[in-house]
GROMACS .gro file of C-alpha atoms in nm:
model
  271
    1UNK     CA    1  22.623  19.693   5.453
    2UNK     CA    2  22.761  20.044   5.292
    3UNK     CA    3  23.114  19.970   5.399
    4UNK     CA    4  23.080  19.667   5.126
    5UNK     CA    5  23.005  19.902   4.893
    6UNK     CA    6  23.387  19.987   4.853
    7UNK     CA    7  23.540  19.697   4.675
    8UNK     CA    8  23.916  19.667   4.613
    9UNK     CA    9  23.940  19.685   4.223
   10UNK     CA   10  24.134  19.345   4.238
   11UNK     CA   11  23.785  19.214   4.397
   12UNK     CA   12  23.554  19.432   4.187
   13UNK     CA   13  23.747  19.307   3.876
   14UNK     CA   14  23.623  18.926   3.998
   15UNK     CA   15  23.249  18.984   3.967
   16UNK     CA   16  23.075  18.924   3.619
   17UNK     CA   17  22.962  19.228   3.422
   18UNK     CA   18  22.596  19.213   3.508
   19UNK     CA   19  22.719  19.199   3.917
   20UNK     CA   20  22.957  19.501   3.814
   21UNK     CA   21  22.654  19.731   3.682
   22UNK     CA   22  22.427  19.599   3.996
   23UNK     CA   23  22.751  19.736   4.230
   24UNK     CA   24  22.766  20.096   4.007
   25UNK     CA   25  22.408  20.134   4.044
   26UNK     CA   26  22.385  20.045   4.407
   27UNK     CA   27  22.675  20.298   4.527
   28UNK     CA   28  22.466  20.558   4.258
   29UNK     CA   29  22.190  20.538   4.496
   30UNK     CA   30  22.396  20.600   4.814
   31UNK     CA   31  22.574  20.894   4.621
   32UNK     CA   32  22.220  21.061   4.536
   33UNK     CA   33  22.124  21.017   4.855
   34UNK     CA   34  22.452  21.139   5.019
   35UNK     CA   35  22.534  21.445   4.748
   36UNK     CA   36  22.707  21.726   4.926
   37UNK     CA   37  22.725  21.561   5.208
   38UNK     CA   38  23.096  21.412   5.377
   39UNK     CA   39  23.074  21.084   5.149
   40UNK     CA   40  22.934  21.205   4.789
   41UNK     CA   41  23.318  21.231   4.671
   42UNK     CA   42  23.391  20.887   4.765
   43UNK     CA   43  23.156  20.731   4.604
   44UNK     CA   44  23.158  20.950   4.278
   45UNK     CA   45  23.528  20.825   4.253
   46UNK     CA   46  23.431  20.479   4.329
   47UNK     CA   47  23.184  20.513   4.051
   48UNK     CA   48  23.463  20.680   3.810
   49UNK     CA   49  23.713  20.391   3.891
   50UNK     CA   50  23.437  20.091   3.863
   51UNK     CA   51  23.345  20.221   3.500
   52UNK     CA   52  23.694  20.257   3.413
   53UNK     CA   53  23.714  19.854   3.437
   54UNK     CA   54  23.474  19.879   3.084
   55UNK     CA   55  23.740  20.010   2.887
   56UNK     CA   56  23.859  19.610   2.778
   57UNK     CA   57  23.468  19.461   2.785
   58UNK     CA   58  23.408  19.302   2.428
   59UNK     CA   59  23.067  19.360   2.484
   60UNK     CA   60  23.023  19.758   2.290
   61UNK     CA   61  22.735  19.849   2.490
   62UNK     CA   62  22.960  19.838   2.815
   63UNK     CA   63  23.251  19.948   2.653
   64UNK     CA   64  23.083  20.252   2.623
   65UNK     CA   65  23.002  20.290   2.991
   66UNK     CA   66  23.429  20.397   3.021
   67UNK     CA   67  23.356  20.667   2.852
   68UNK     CA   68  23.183  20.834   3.122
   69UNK     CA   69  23.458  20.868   3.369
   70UNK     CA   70  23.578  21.176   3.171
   71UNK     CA   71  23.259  21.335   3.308
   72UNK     CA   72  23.264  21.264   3.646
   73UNK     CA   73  23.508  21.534   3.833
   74UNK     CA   74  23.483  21.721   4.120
   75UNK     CA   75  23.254  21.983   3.983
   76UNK     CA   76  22.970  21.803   3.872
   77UNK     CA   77  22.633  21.928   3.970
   78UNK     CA   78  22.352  21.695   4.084
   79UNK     CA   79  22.193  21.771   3.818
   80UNK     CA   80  22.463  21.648   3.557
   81UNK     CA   81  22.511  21.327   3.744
   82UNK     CA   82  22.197  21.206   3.721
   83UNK     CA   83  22.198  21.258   3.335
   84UNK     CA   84  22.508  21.051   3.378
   85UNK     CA   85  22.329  20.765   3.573
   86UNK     CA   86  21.991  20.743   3.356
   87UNK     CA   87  22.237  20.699   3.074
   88UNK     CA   88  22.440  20.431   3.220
   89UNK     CA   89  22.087  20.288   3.300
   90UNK     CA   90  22.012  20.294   2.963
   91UNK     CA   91  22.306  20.132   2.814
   92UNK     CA   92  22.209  19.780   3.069
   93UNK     CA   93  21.877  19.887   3.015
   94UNK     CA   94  21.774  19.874   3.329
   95UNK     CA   95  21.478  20.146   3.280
   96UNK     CA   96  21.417  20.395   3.666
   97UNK     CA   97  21.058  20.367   3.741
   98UNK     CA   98  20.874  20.676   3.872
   99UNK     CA   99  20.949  20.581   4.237
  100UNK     CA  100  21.301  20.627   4.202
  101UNK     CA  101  21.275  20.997   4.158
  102UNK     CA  102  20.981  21.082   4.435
  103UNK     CA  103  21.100  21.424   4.555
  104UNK     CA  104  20.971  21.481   4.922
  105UNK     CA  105  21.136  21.829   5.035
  106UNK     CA  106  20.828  22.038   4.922
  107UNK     CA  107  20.528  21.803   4.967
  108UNK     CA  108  20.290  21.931   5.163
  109UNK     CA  109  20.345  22.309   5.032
  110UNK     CA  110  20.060  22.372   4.956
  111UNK     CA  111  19.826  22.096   5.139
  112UNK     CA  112  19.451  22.146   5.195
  113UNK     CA  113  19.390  21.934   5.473
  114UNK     CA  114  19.025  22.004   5.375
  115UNK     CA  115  18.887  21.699   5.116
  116UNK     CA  116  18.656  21.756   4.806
  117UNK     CA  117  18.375  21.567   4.822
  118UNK     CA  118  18.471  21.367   4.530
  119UNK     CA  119  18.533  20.920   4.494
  120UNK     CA  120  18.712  20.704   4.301
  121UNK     CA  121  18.569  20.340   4.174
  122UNK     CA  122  18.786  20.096   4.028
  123UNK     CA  123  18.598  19.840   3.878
  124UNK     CA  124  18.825  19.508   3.792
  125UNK     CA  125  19.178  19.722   3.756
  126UNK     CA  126  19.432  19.451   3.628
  127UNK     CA  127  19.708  19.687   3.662
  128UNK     CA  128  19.865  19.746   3.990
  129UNK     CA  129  20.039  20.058   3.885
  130UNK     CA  130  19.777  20.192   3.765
  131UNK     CA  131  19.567  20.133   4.062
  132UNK     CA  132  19.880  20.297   4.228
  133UNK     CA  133  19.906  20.606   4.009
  134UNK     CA  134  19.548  20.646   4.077
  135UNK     CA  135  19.586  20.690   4.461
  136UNK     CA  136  19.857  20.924   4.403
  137UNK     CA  137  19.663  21.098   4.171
  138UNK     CA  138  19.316  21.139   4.385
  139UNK     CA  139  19.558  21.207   4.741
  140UNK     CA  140  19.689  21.527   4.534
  141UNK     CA  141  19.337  21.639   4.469
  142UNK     CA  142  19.273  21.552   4.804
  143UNK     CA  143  18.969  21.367   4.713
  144UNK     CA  144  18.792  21.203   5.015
  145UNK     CA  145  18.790  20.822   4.947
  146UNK     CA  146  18.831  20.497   4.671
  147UNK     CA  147  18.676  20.249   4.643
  148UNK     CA  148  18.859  19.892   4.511
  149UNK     CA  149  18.592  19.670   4.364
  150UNK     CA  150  18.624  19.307   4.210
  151UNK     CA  151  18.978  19.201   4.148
  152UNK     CA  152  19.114  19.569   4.183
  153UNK     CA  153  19.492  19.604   4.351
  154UNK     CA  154  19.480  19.682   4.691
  155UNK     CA  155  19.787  19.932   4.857
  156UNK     CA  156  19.931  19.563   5.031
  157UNK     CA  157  20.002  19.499   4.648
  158UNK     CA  158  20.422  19.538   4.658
  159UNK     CA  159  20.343  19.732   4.288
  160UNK     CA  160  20.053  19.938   4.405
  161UNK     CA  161  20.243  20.073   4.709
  162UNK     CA  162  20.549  20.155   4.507
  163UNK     CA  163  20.377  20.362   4.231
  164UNK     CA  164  20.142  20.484   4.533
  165UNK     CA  165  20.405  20.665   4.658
  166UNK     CA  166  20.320  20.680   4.993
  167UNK     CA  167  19.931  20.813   4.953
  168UNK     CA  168  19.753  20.530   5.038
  169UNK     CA  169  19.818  20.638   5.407
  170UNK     CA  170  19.651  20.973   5.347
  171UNK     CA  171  19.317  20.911   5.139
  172UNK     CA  172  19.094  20.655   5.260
  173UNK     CA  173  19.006  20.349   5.120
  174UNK     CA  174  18.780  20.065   5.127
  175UNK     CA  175  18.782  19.707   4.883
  176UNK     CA  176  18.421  19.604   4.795
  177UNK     CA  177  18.356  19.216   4.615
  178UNK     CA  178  18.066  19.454   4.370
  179UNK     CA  179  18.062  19.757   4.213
  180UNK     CA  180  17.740  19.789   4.113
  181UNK     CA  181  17.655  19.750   4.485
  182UNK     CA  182  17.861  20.025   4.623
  183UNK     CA  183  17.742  20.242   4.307
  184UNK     CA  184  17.384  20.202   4.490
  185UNK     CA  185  17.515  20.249   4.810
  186UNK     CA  186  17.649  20.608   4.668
  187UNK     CA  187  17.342  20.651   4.486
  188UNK     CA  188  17.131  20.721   4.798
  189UNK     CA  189  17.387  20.903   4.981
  190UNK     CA  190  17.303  21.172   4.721
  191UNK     CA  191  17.643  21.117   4.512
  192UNK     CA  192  17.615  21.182   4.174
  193UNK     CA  193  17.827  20.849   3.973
  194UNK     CA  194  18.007  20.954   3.660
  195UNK     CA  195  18.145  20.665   3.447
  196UNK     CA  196  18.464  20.714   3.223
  197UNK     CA  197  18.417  20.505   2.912
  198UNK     CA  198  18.470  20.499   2.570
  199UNK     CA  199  18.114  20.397   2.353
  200UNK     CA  200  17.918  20.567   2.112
  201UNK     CA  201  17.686  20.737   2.318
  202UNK     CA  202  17.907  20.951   2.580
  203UNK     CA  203  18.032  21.311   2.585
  204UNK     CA  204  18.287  21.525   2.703
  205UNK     CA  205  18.406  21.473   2.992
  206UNK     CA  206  18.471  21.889   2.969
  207UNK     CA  207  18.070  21.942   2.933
  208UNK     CA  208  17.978  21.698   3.262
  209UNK     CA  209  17.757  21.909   3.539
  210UNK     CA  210  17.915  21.880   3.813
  211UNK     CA  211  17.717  22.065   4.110
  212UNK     CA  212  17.753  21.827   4.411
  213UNK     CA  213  17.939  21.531   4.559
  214UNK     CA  214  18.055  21.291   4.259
  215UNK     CA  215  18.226  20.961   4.205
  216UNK     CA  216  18.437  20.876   3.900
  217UNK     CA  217  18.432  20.528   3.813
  218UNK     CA  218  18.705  20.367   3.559
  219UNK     CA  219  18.712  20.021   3.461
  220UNK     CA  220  18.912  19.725   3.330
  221UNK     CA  221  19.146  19.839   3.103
  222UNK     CA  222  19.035  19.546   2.834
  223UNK     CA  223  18.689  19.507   2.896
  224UNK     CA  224  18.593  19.848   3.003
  225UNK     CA  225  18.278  19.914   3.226
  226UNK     CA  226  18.020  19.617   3.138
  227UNK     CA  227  17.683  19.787   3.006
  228UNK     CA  228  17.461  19.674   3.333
  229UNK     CA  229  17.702  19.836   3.509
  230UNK     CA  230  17.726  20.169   3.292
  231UNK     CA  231  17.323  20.185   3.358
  232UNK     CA  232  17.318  20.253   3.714
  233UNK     CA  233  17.557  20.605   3.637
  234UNK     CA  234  17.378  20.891   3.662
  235UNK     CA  235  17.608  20.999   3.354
  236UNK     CA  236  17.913  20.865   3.091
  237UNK     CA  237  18.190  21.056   2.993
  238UNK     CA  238  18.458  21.066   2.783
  239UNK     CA  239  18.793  21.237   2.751
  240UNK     CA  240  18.802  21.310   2.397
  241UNK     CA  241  19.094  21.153   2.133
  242UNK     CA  242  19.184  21.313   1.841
  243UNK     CA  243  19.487  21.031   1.700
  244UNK     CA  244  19.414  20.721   1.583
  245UNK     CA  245  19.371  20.534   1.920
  246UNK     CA  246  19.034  20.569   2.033
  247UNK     CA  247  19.180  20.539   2.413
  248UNK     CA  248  19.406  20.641   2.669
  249UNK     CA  249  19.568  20.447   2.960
  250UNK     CA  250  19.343  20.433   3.248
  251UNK     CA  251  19.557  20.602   3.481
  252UNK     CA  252  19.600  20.892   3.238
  253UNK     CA  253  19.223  20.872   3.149
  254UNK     CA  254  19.153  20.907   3.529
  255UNK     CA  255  19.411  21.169   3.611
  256UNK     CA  256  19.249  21.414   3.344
  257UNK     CA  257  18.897  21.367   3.389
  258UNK     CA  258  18.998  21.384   3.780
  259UNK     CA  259  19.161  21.680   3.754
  260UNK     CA  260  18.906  21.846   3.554
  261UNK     CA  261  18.590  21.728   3.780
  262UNK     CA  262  18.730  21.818   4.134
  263UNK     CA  263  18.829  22.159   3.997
  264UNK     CA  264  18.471  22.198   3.859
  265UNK     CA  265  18.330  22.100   4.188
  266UNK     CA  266  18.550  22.293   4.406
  267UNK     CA  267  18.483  22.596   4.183
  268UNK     CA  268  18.086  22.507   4.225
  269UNK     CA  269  18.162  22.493   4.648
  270UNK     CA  270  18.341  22.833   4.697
  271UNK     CA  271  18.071  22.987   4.513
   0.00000   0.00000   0.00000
């Protein structure tokens, strides 16, 4: 309930340290949510008087949270209290994931409700945020579907719907037990299958042709792609390193060589 949100000090001063940052950081949340509105002040000097309790903590790294009630006033921009809360954050480390700063006033701006004939296969993802950043990543290309293969993530994941963001209900999806089956399946509907691996044979992922439907496939992010699967691609790209790791995260792997394809083929359509 908010209205517990407003502890007495005398009360507040009865929890343990680790229940007195959980409090802070809940009534932060309520005060992002409710700045300029008729509440934001009460709960900013909620906030102020809650941290000031940290001045006599024998533990340095809260001490230090007292210090930040000099910078909490009337005047303080949105902007400058979340500065104030990531570094509070920091201090318990307690580290904000992406899904605590989704901003959802200007999605949709510019929205093609129109797809690209372009799919995702995940082949064997461990990761369930990176299965999630790679819905939200193919819903803003507005790709037209992914497919989860093997032991992939699916969006009723709890981790894979928070880093999803919310796409998952606007790109379609489908799980399959094989990928080399639904690469087949593909196959003779005319889609052209483009594996992203790292070996010693593939090339840019820049130089690909890309001149019809296509399908992106990314793989475990141990084991990569296994080589029976790799030979039923019609290509295999890279996205080229230049540091001493030979490899990128799969989600960031994906979200380039995404990127780069569905702008290729949507350049190849309008022509």
């Amino acid at each position: 309930m908010e209205s517990n949100l407003f502890l007495p000090i005398s009360e507040y001063e009865k929890l343990n340290e680790q229940m007195k940052i959980s409090h802070i950081l809940k009534i932060a949340k309520y005060c992002e949510k409710e700045w300029g509105g008729e509440k934001h002040q009460r709960y900013l000097e909620s906030i102020k008087s809650y941290l000031q309790s940290f001045e006599t903590s024998k533990k340095p790294e809260f001490c230090r949270l007292a210090k930040y009630t000099n910078m909490i006033s009337g005047d303080l921009t949105l902007n400058h209290y979340l500065s104030i809360l990531i570094a509070i954050e920091r201090i318990v480390h307690h580290s904000p994931v992406d899904h605590d700063f989704l901003i959802t006033s200007k999605d949709k701006k510019n929205h093609i409700t129109q797809t690209v004939p372009m799919f995702a296969i995940l082949d064997n993802i461990r990761s369930a945020f990176n299965v999630g950043s790679i819905f939200r990543t193919s819903e803003c290309l507005s790709m037209q579907k992914i497919y989860l293969c093997g032991y992939t993530a699916t969006p009723e994941h709890q981790k894979t719907e928070a880093t999803a963001m919310g796409t998952d209900k606007h790109i379609e999806w489908q799980w399959k037990t094989n990928s080399i089956h639904t690469i087949k399946k593909l196959k003779q509907e005319n889609i052209k299958i483009i594996a992203l691996e790292t070996t010693r044979k593939e090339q840019s992922i820049y130089d690909c042709v890309v001149d019809g439907p296509t399908a992106l496939v990314v793989g475990n992010e141990r084991f990569g792609l296994h080589p029976s699967l790799l030979k039923e691609c019609n290509d295999v790209r890279e996205v080229p390193t230049y540091g001493l790791k030979n490899s990128l995260n799969v989600g960031v792997a994906y979200g380039i060589a995404a990127s780069h394809i569905s702008q290729k083929l949507r350049s190849h359509l309008s022509s």
